[in-house]
Amino acid sequence: MTNKNHELLSRYKIQMEEMFRLECISSLLDWDHQVNLPVKGTQARGEQLELMSRLTHQRQTSKELQAIIKDLYEGLDELEHDDRINIQESKLQMDKSLKLPEDFIARRSRARSAAYAAWVEARKADDFSIAKEQLRANISIAREEAELLGYEETPYDALLDNFEPGSRLSIIKQPLFMLAEGIKQKLPAILAATEPAHPFGSTFDISKQRSLNEQISHDLGYDFRAGRMDIAPHPFMTTLGAHDKRITTRYDESDYLSSLLTAMHEVGHATYEQGLPPEHAGTPRGSAISLSIHESQSRLWENIVGRSRPFAEYLYNLLPDYFPEEAAKASPEHIWQRLNSVKPSLIRVEADEVTYSLHIVIRTILEEEIINHGLGVDDLPARWNELYKEYLDLEVPDDAHGILQDVHWYGVGLGYFPTYALGNLYSAIMMEKIRDSVQDLDQKIVRGEFQEILLWLRANVHQIGMSLRGPELAREISGNDLSEIPFLNYIAGKFDL
Amino acid sequence: MTNKNHELLSRYKIQMEEMFRLECISSLLDWDHQVNLPVKGTQARGEQLELMSRLTHQRQTSKELQAIIKDLYEGLDELEHDDRINIQESKLQMDKSLKLPEDFIARRSRARSAAYAAWVEARKADDFSIAKEQLRANISIAREEAELLGYEETPYDALLDNFEPGSRLSIIKQPLFMLAEGIKQKLPAILAATEPAHPFGSTFDISKQRSLNEQISHDLGYDFRAGRMDIAPHPFMTTLGAHDKRITTRYDESDYLSSLLTAMHEVGHATYEQGLPPEHAGTPRGSAISLSIHESQSRLWENIVGRSRPFAEYLYNLLPDYFPEEAAKASPEHIWQRLNSVKPSLIRVEADEVTYSLHIVIRTILEEEIINHGLGVDDLPARWNELYKEYLDLEVPDDAHGILQDVHWYGVGLGYFPTYALGNLYSAIMMEKIRDSVQDLDQKIVRGEFQEILLWLRANVHQIGMSLRGPELAREISGNDLSEIPFLNYIAGKFDL
């Protein structure tokens, strides 16, 4: 490496480290907001977050950093692997951000705030018309953003790339569509094979739930010396430092399994973050690939492991120490049934593992139609309801159970939804390979020996940071392009179809 | 007000608000460090704190802010009361900071880090010689600082002013000296009048201790909607926003009273902060006067209220709901005795309410001799031990029980110690007036009705922010200069002397 590159790289790293610190500080402000903040502290916390995000933005868009990245990118071939990954990815991010003028960013931010506020109102009143104009404005902003960012194939790709770098509709559409068809085809048999399970237990002391979740999280490989588990109304995982990846969960005294699955979901996100190479923290080489790969980790642990028969047996064996009365009445089979109730429903966040992806496919179809084919908000509810009839055979009774149920289009943007279903696909692709490489996997799960699963994920997913993009990772792991087949096979295997 | 002043003031406030936000963010980083941080997160947290303190320092020393303050100060007479307080105080702080060159700040910081590290080692080994050279360096830096800052009477005043703005040795020396003489004189009678009390209780469930402390803190007037109470190894109070003043405390299963008094001490600090005018948050007009006035609030609640006979009765009446077994064996008199054991001892932080100030007077004498009269580290331990013999009639057996017990001279600086004893004096001055103005005070304390005490403090101390300085506040409240007499009267009254 030339001396000049050496000096540029060291300046690049100092800047990236400082931005990472600022982001971690913002994350702490947010974590504390959701976990601890006294009610009267809300306004000041908002002002503190606003200040931090201004300071971070100043650095992200500094001319100095831009010049460093540009200079290093010109000599990309001379850089070593890790540095090349960093500069390549930073250059892409910088180019994207330079395409969005400050005025546009401000307008987008205002449009989203307005749409979010309108959505809150509309949802309360169960009346889409209250938020319609704000959604129309948001969609118009999203179309403008796609044009500003540019695309090779279709405008929607530009938005998808915000959440799923390197992906395009042409890569994900076919697998998602085949996934939906496969699920629709299997659903009648699954519904016939599963019976509604009796409730599991009646009351679960919350401090006992916490202790049991801590033990299970520890068994799964979550490192409590580099994290914590707290309570928040909306569970999440957050990064407060290279060795500080915290999770939150929530508890319902009448439903232990729901708190367990929530914890396992967040543990999945957190073990990914704990497995990223800490020496690259704050740079792309030390960052997660994308939302869908993140979601693959949470769903692998929550669904593929957490809802499996051997896991139900592992859990059953732990119960007597925590809930002796409930344990005496339970059986592994009963727990498994409770974890695997399947029933088409109208609300995405309450959907079971099988029908969940149908909700996502519906939203992806709508997003494509909105951005690429001009579907307007006036026609949106009818189209929404039509698709729920087609895919889930359900009538949507009102806006709250339909078009108003999710915040994303109002407060986050379009292009996010597909990542949830892609997470399912990636998780099944990974688990197929884990099953190939770990001997006696099911017996190990029964005994609470999850280390080999985690080690496989560490080596094949976590350690690589952003060295690969999502679609490349699928090929690297499976030898094939992103595919729905592993997931459909997994579902078929689970329900003996 | 002129338009120019109006515009300058608005810029002043924007800058002060931003600095306050940065300081609150640093305080959150620190709070979380002490309350929550996973062990592996320490290094990153240090780096985050370092970054925030750099960002704060840049703003504190910005040429723009200096120019604003200077311009406003020139037209001080035209400003309204609150603005005048702010600009006056900001000008003083700015002048002080401009007197210390960056190079000096860096040297002082390095000297303190080195002395702190040496102190930790020396204390572990119980060997002053390990830290002697670093303390010598620290003292030399302190003398240099006094010369850089300048003073009207003696060099020590410059250092005292860092912690106690507007105070001078000539103001505090006489009252502290008379305080020590008064205590020494009363001590034999107090020791004769109090007998060593039996232990109070044996084990106290910690979650019950927390609940009881929360109820008592609430009764005292601590607003939990603008604060929280958590656990930390070293209890403290911190400001995370104009309406977010948190306290931490610690628990010992075998000693409930110690956790209660710690909580009351921190509640005293926090009710002060909660009573500052929030519309002036971040400016001198909305800030606490000084360390000693802060300490007067914590000591008023912990000692004057918390160790009183009516409070012992109030506590006794609460006990059955929390510790029924201990309550059955206790009596108000027994609790009062436990709260008021008096015995000369070698360690400041373990001292009782009566002898505590003697420890402080010893340290103040030593600080004066070090800074004003050239007492050197070689002679310091002998002089320390001599003063413990003179004031407490105790032999110091080793360095750990003597010169090495406190971190202040090594890690914080000289000039801090007097504020603890001044806090005692101020608290007694205030309580004398509270007693005059609140009818049936003792019966109200028995019933847990503390509102009128708090309201008096709100009106006479909290609401004024930095409108007065410590010595002025004493005159405003009592009509007299700072005096030891109210405290000595209080002690005499308590022990029926």
mmCIF file of N, CA and C in Angstrom, chain B residues 171-254:
data_model
loop_
_atom_site.group_PDB
_atom_site.id
_atom_site.type_symbol
_atom_site.label_atom_id
_atom_site.label_comp_id
_atom_site.label_asym_id
_atom_site.label_seq_id
_atom_site.Cartn_x
_atom_site.Cartn_y
_atom_site.Cartn_z
ATOM 1 N N ILE B 171 -14.077 34.081 54.608
ATOM 2 C CA ILE B 171 -15.503 33.958 54.930
ATOM 3 C C ILE B 171 -15.790 32.663 55.684
ATOM 4 N N ILE B 172 -15.103 31.596 55.300
ATOM 5 C CA ILE B 172 -15.483 30.276 55.838
ATOM 6 C C ILE B 172 -14.615 29.828 57.015
ATOM 7 N N LYS B 173 -13.437 30.437 57.149
ATOM 8 C CA LYS B 173 -12.479 29.891 58.116
ATOM 9 C C LYS B 173 -12.988 30.005 59.546
ATOM 10 N N GLN B 174 -13.454 31.198 59.874
ATOM 11 C CA GLN B 174 -13.924 31.440 61.238
ATOM 12 C C GLN B 174 -15.098 30.509 61.611
ATOM 13 N N PRO B 175 -16.171 30.469 60.788
ATOM 14 C CA PRO B 175 -17.278 29.568 61.139
ATOM 15 C C PRO B 175 -16.846 28.097 61.248
ATOM 16 N N LEU B 176 -15.972 27.663 60.343
ATOM 17 C CA LEU B 176 -15.556 26.259 60.405
ATOM 18 C C LEU B 176 -14.743 25.992 61.660
ATOM 19 N N PHE B 177 -13.882 26.943 61.981
ATOM 20 C CA PHE B 177 -13.048 26.792 63.165
ATOM 21 C C PHE B 177 -13.916 26.780 64.429
ATOM 22 N N MET B 178 -14.861 27.706 64.498
ATOM 23 C CA MET B 178 -15.754 27.758 65.657
ATOM 24 C C MET B 178 -16.626 26.511 65.735
ATOM 25 N N LEU B 179 -17.024 26.007 64.550
ATOM 26 C CA LEU B 179 -17.794 24.766 64.500
ATOM 27 C C LEU B 179 -16.999 23.630 65.148
ATOM 28 N N ALA B 180 -15.728 23.519 64.761
ATOM 29 C CA ALA B 180 -14.895 22.441 65.303
ATOM 30 C C ALA B 180 -14.737 22.599 66.812
ATOM 31 N N GLU B 181 -14.502 23.830 67.252
ATOM 32 C CA GLU B 181 -14.341 24.053 68.700
ATOM 33 C C GLU B 181 -15.628 23.688 69.444
ATOM 34 N N GLY B 182 -16.761 24.112 68.859
ATOM 35 C CA GLY B 182 -18.044 23.820 69.492
ATOM 36 C C GLY B 182 -18.298 22.329 69.612
ATOM 37 N N ILE B 183 -17.976 21.596 68.551
ATOM 38 C CA ILE B 183 -18.199 20.141 68.563
ATOM 39 C C ILE B 183 -17.285 19.486 69.595
ATOM 40 N N LYS B 184 -16.002 19.885 69.569
ATOM 41 C CA LYS B 184 -15.054 19.304 70.523
ATOM 42 C C LYS B 184 -15.529 19.498 71.956
ATOM 43 N N GLN B 185 -16.087 20.681 72.181
ATOM 44 C CA GLN B 185 -16.536 21.035 73.534
ATOM 45 C C GLN B 185 -17.737 20.189 73.947
ATOM 46 N N LYS B 186 -18.655 19.948 72.985
ATOM 47 C CA LYS B 186 -19.889 19.226 73.311
ATOM 48 C C LYS B 186 -19.687 17.714 73.314
ATOM 49 N N LEU B 187 -18.658 17.242 72.663
ATOM 50 C CA LEU B 187 -18.525 15.814 72.402
ATOM 51 C C LEU B 187 -18.567 14.943 73.661
ATOM 52 N N PRO B 188 -17.824 15.304 74.720
ATOM 53 C CA PRO B 188 -17.863 14.438 75.920
ATOM 54 C C PRO B 188 -19.281 14.263 76.456
ATOM 55 N N ALA B 189 -20.053 15.354 76.488
ATOM 56 C CA ALA B 189 -21.424 15.259 76.998
ATOM 57 C C ALA B 189 -22.294 14.395 76.095
ATOM 58 N N ILE B 190 -22.094 14.525 74.768
ATOM 59 C CA ILE B 190 -22.882 13.714 73.823
ATOM 60 C C ILE B 190 -22.545 12.238 73.998
ATOM 61 N N LEU B 191 -21.257 11.962 74.125
ATOM 62 C CA LEU B 191 -20.842 10.565 74.292
ATOM 63 C C LEU B 191 -21.412 9.991 75.588
ATOM 64 N N ALA B 192 -21.463 10.806 76.614
ATOM 65 C CA ALA B 192 -22.021 10.339 77.887
ATOM 66 C C ALA B 192 -23.527 10.118 77.779
ATOM 67 N N ALA B 193 -24.191 10.960 76.970
ATOM 68 C CA ALA B 193 -25.653 10.894 76.886
ATOM 69 C C ALA B 193 -26.145 9.778 75.981
ATOM 70 N N THR B 194 -25.362 9.395 74.953
ATOM 71 C CA THR B 194 -25.815 8.349 74.031
ATOM 72 C C THR B 194 -25.136 7.041 74.373
ATOM 73 N N GLU B 195 -25.919 5.966 74.353
ATOM 74 C CA GLU B 195 -25.301 4.659 74.573
ATOM 75 C C GLU B 195 -25.289 3.920 73.239
ATOM 76 N N PRO B 196 -24.329 3.018 73.061
ATOM 77 C CA PRO B 196 -24.308 2.258 71.805
ATOM 78 C C PRO B 196 -25.637 1.518 71.650
ATOM 79 N N ALA B 197 -26.309 1.714 70.519
ATOM 80 C CA ALA B 197 -27.622 1.094 70.329
ATOM 81 C C ALA B 197 -27.487 -0.338 69.844
ATOM 82 N N HIS B 198 -28.457 -1.179 70.262
ATOM 83 C CA HIS B 198 -28.503 -2.535 69.727
ATOM 84 C C HIS B 198 -28.703 -2.462 68.220
ATOM 85 N N PRO B 199 -28.270 -3.501 67.505
ATOM 86 C CA PRO B 199 -28.563 -3.536 66.072
ATOM 87 C C PRO B 199 -30.074 -3.465 65.847
ATOM 88 N N PHE B 200 -30.457 -2.886 64.707
ATOM 89 C CA PHE B 200 -31.866 -2.808 64.363
ATOM 90 C C PHE B 200 -32.121 -3.849 63.274
ATOM 91 N N GLY B 201 -32.840 -4.918 63.622
ATOM 92 C CA GLY B 201 -33.173 -5.957 62.643
ATOM 93 C C GLY B 201 -31.964 -6.776 62.232
ATOM 94 N N SER B 202 -32.204 -7.825 61.448
ATOM 95 C CA SER B 202 -31.100 -8.649 60.997
ATOM 96 C C SER B 202 -31.050 -8.761 59.473
ATOM 97 N N THR B 203 -32.163 -9.174 58.843
ATOM 98 C CA THR B 203 -32.159 -9.180 57.374
ATOM 99 C C THR B 203 -33.387 -8.444 56.843
ATOM 100 N N PHE B 204 -33.150 -7.654 55.811
ATOM 101 C CA PHE B 204 -34.218 -6.876 55.181
ATOM 102 C C PHE B 204 -34.223 -7.196 53.695
ATOM 103 N N ASP B 205 -35.292 -7.836 53.255
ATOM 104 C CA ASP B 205 -35.444 -8.168 51.837
ATOM 105 C C ASP B 205 -35.225 -6.913 50.983
ATOM 106 N N ILE B 206 -34.393 -7.020 49.955
ATOM 107 C CA ILE B 206 -33.984 -5.823 49.216
ATOM 108 C C ILE B 206 -35.122 -5.226 48.400
ATOM 109 N N SER B 207 -36.002 -6.080 47.844
ATOM 110 C CA SER B 207 -37.105 -5.487 47.074
ATOM 111 C C SER B 207 -38.071 -4.750 48.000
ATOM 112 N N LYS B 208 -38.188 -5.236 49.256
ATOM 113 C CA LYS B 208 -39.013 -4.484 50.228
ATOM 114 C C LYS B 208 -38.329 -3.168 50.602
ATOM 115 N N GLN B 209 -37.016 -3.213 50.770
ATOM 116 C CA GLN B 209 -36.287 -1.972 51.058
ATOM 117 C C GLN B 209 -36.521 -0.948 49.946
ATOM 118 N N ARG B 210 -36.466 -1.439 48.696
ATOM 119 C CA ARG B 210 -36.688 -0.523 47.558
ATOM 120 C C ARG B 210 -38.078 0.091 47.620
ATOM 121 N N SER B 211 -39.078 -0.746 47.880
ATOM 122 C CA SER B 211 -40.450 -0.222 47.907
ATOM 123 C C SER B 211 -40.610 0.815 49.013
ATOM 124 N N LEU B 212 -40.060 0.514 50.184
ATOM 125 C CA LEU B 212 -40.209 1.455 51.290
ATOM 126 C C LEU B 212 -39.459 2.760 50.990
ATOM 127 N N ASN B 213 -38.259 2.638 50.429
ATOM 128 C CA ASN B 213 -37.527 3.858 50.072
ATOM 129 C C ASN B 213 -38.275 4.674 49.018
ATOM 130 N N GLU B 214 -38.939 3.980 48.120
ATOM 131 C CA GLU B 214 -39.716 4.706 47.109
ATOM 132 C C GLU B 214 -40.881 5.443 47.751
ATOM 133 N N GLN B 215 -41.542 4.773 48.686
ATOM 134 C CA GLN B 215 -42.671 5.452 49.338
ATOM 135 C C GLN B 215 -42.181 6.679 50.111
ATOM 136 N N ILE B 216 -41.095 6.496 50.867
ATOM 137 C CA ILE B 216 -40.587 7.624 51.667
ATOM 138 C C ILE B 216 -40.109 8.753 50.757
ATOM 139 N N SER B 217 -39.407 8.409 49.676
ATOM 140 C CA SER B 217 -38.923 9.438 48.742
ATOM 141 C C SER B 217 -40.091 10.207 48.154
ATOM 142 N N HIS B 218 -41.145 9.479 47.843
ATOM 143 C CA HIS B 218 -42.350 10.106 47.320
ATOM 144 C C HIS B 218 -42.950 11.045 48.371
ATOM 145 N N ASP B 219 -43.030 10.579 49.612
ATOM 146 C CA ASP B 219 -43.549 11.432 50.692
ATOM 147 C C ASP B 219 -42.704 12.696 50.858
ATOM 148 N N LEU B 220 -41.383 12.548 50.700
ATOM 149 C CA LEU B 220 -40.498 13.707 50.875
ATOM 150 C C LEU B 220 -40.700 14.730 49.762
ATOM 151 N N GLY B 221 -41.284 14.283 48.647
ATOM 152 C CA GLY B 221 -41.575 15.230 47.580
ATOM 153 C C GLY B 221 -40.782 14.997 46.308
ATOM 154 N N TYR B 222 -40.052 13.887 46.253
ATOM 155 C CA TYR B 222 -39.324 13.565 45.022
ATOM 156 C C TYR B 222 -40.331 13.160 43.960
ATOM 157 N N ASP B 223 -40.243 13.793 42.782
ATOM 158 C CA ASP B 223 -41.209 13.559 41.709
ATOM 159 C C ASP B 223 -40.704 12.445 40.790
ATOM 160 N N PHE B 224 -41.297 11.256 40.927
ATOM 161 C CA PHE B 224 -40.857 10.112 40.126
ATOM 162 C C PHE B 224 -41.247 10.259 38.655
ATOM 163 N N ARG B 225 -42.146 11.200 38.328
ATOM 164 C CA ARG B 225 -42.454 11.427 36.911
ATOM 165 C C ARG B 225 -41.364 12.249 36.251
ATOM 166 N N ALA B 226 -40.466 12.794 37.073
ATOM 167 C CA ALA B 226 -39.334 13.560 36.538
ATOM 168 C C ALA B 226 -38.028 12.985 37.102
ATOM 169 N N GLY B 227 -38.012 11.672 37.295
ATOM 170 C CA GLY B 227 -36.819 11.037 37.831
ATOM 171 C C GLY B 227 -37.011 9.549 38.003
ATOM 172 N N ARG B 228 -35.997 8.869 38.475
ATOM 173 C CA ARG B 228 -36.058 7.444 38.758
ATOM 174 C C ARG B 228 -35.097 7.163 39.912
ATOM 175 N N MET B 229 -35.234 5.974 40.489
ATOM 176 C CA MET B 229 -34.320 5.564 41.541
ATOM 177 C C MET B 229 -33.770 4.190 41.175
ATOM 178 N N ASP B 230 -32.477 4.125 40.912
ATOM 179 C CA ASP B 230 -31.861 2.864 40.513
ATOM 180 C C ASP B 230 -30.746 2.483 41.486
ATOM 181 N N ILE B 231 -30.101 1.390 41.184
ATOM 182 C CA ILE B 231 -29.032 0.898 42.052
ATOM 183 C C ILE B 231 -27.676 1.142 41.411
ATOM 184 N N ALA B 232 -26.736 1.650 42.188
ATOM 185 C CA ALA B 232 -25.358 1.812 41.709
ATOM 186 C C ALA B 232 -24.428 1.623 42.897
ATOM 187 N N PRO B 233 -23.208 1.124 42.639
ATOM 188 C CA PRO B 233 -22.281 0.881 43.755
ATOM 189 C C PRO B 233 -21.934 2.165 44.519
ATOM 190 N N HIS B 234 -21.795 3.287 43.791
ATOM 191 C CA HIS B 234 -21.536 4.569 44.450
ATOM 192 C C HIS B 234 -22.730 5.483 44.198
ATOM 193 N N PRO B 235 -23.604 5.640 45.179
ATOM 194 C CA PRO B 235 -24.836 6.418 44.979
ATOM 195 C C PRO B 235 -24.553 7.842 44.510
ATOM 196 N N PHE B 236 -25.422 8.343 43.645
ATOM 197 C CA PHE B 236 -25.271 9.707 43.136
ATOM 198 C C PHE B 236 -26.597 10.212 42.593
ATOM 199 N N MET B 237 -26.634 11.518 42.318
ATOM 200 C CA MET B 237 -27.786 12.143 41.666
ATOM 201 C C MET B 237 -27.272 12.749 40.382
ATOM 202 N N THR B 238 -28.056 12.703 39.325
ATOM 203 C CA THR B 238 -27.590 13.271 38.066
ATOM 204 C C THR B 238 -28.735 13.895 37.290
ATOM 205 N N THR B 239 -28.390 14.906 36.502
ATOM 206 C CA THR B 239 -29.364 15.644 35.693
ATOM 207 C C THR B 239 -29.264 15.204 34.243
ATOM 208 N N LEU B 240 -30.352 14.596 33.737
ATOM 209 C CA LEU B 240 -30.359 14.152 32.339
ATOM 210 C C LEU B 240 -31.293 14.993 31.484
ATOM 211 N N GLY B 241 -31.832 16.054 32.061
ATOM 212 C CA GLY B 241 -32.739 16.933 31.343
ATOM 213 C C GLY B 241 -33.423 17.817 32.378
ATOM 214 N N ALA B 242 -34.090 18.873 31.892
ATOM 215 C CA ALA B 242 -34.738 19.800 32.828
ATOM 216 C C ALA B 242 -35.767 19.077 33.695
ATOM 217 N N HIS B 243 -36.323 17.987 33.187
ATOM 218 C CA HIS B 243 -37.327 17.239 33.945
ATOM 219 C C HIS B 243 -36.919 15.774 34.097
ATOM 220 N N ASP B 244 -35.652 15.538 34.272
ATOM 221 C CA ASP B 244 -35.172 14.161 34.415
ATOM 222 C C ASP B 244 -33.970 14.179 35.356
ATOM 223 N N LYS B 245 -34.247 14.078 36.666
ATOM 224 C CA LYS B 245 -33.211 14.163 37.691
ATOM 225 C C LYS B 245 -33.219 12.842 38.438
ATOM 226 N N ARG B 246 -32.262 12.005 38.107
ATOM 227 C CA ARG B 246 -32.288 10.628 38.618
ATOM 228 C C ARG B 246 -31.395 10.448 39.836
ATOM 229 N N ILE B 247 -31.763 9.507 40.671
ATOM 230 C CA ILE B 247 -30.913 9.171 41.798
ATOM 231 C C ILE B 247 -30.602 7.688 41.785
ATOM 232 N N THR B 248 -29.476 7.347 42.377
ATOM 233 C CA THR B 248 -29.151 5.939 42.570
ATOM 234 C C THR B 248 -28.847 5.742 44.045
ATOM 235 N N THR B 249 -29.036 4.515 44.479
ATOM 236 C CA THR B 249 -28.708 4.196 45.860
ATOM 237 C C THR B 249 -28.208 2.765 45.893
ATOM 238 N N ARG B 250 -27.867 2.270 47.079
ATOM 239 C CA ARG B 250 -27.395 0.885 47.165
ATOM 240 C C ARG B 250 -28.019 0.232 48.386
ATOM 241 N N TYR B 251 -27.989 -1.059 48.416
ATOM 242 C CA TYR B 251 -28.683 -1.802 49.463
ATOM 243 C C TYR B 251 -27.762 -2.789 50.154
ATOM 244 N N ASP B 252 -27.991 -2.920 51.448
ATOM 245 C CA ASP B 252 -27.264 -3.901 52.250
ATOM 246 C C ASP B 252 -28.342 -4.692 52.987
ATOM 247 N N GLU B 253 -28.393 -5.980 52.729
ATOM 248 C CA GLU B 253 -29.491 -6.783 53.275
ATOM 249 C C GLU B 253 -29.544 -6.732 54.797
ATOM 250 N N SER B 254 -28.385 -6.457 55.409
ATOM 251 C CA SER B 254 -28.371 -6.498 56.873
ATOM 252 C C SER B 254 -28.582 -5.114 57.490
#
